[in-house]
Short mmCIF file of C-alpha atoms in Angstrom, two decimals:
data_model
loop_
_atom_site.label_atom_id
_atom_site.label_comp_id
_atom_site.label_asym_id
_atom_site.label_seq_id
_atom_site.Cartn_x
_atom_site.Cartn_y
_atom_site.Cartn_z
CA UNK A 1 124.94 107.80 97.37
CA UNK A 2 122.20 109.09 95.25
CA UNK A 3 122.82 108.66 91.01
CA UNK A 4 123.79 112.54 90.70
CA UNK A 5 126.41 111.72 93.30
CA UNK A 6 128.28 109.54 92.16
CA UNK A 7 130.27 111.49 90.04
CA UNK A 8 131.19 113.89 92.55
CA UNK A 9 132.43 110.50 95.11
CA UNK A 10 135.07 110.28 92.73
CA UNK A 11 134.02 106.07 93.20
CA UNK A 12 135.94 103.77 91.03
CA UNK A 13 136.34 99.93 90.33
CA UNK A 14 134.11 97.95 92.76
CA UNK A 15 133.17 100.82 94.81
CA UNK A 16 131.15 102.37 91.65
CA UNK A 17 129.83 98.79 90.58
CA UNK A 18 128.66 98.48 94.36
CA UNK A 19 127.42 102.36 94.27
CA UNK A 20 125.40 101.48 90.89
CA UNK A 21 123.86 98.50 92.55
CA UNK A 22 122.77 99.59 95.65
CA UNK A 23 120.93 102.43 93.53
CA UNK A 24 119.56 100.36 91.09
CA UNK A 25 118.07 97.99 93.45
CA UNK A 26 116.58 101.50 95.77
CA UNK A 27 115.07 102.23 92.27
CA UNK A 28 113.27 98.75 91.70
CA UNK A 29 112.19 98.93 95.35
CA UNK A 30 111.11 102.20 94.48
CA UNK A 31 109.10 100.58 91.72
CA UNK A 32 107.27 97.72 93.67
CA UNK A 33 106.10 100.01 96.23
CA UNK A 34 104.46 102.07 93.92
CA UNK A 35 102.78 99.31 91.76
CA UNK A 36 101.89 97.71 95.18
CA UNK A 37 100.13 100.84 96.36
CA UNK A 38 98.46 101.30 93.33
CA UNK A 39 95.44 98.53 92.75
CA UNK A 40 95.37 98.58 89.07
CA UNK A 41 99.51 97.96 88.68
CA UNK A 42 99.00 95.62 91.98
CA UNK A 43 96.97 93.43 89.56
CA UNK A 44 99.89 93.18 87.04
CA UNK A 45 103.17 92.32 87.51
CA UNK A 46 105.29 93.59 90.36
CA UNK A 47 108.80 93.50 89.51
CA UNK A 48 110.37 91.85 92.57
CA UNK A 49 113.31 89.63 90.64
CA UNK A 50 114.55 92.63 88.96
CA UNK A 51 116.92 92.89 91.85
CA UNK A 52 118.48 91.19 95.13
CA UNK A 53 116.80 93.39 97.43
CA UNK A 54 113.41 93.40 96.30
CA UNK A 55 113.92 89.36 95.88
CA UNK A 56 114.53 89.88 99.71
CA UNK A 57 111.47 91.55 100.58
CA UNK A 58 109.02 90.18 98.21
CA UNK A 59 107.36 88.22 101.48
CA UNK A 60 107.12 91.01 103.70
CA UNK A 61 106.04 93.48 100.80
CA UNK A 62 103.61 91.52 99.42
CA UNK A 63 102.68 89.18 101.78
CA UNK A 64 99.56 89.29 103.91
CA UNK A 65 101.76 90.90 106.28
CA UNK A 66 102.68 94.55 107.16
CA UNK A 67 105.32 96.71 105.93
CA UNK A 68 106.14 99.85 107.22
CA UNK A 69 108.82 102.01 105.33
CA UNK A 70 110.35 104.80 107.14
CA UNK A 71 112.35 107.39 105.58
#
């Protein structure tokens, strides 16, 4: 569920804790991508601990391998 639907899911208890999560963590992923594609931010620091997912991927994102998102 995106953030402007969550209000509409009627989610409660762990279901909207889970909700927030998963969209806070599609936010930080969000995030690295974007300072990973650009080389200025790539040169800084790439937030990759600010959540479980990105904590996850931070080897195949910014690795020497190749990542491929499709959406």
């Amino acid at each position: 569920l995106g953030s402007e639907k969550v209000k509409a899911s009627l989610s409660k208890g762990k279901q909207l804790t889970e909700t927030n999560n998963i969209n806070k963590s599609l936010l930080v992923l969000g995030t690295c991508i974007s300072a990973l594609s650009d080389s200025v931010k790539r040169a800084g620091h790439i937030p990759y601990r600010d959540s479980k997912l990105t904590r996850l991927l931070a080897d195949s994102l910014g690795g020497h391998g190749i990542t491929l998102m499709v959406c």
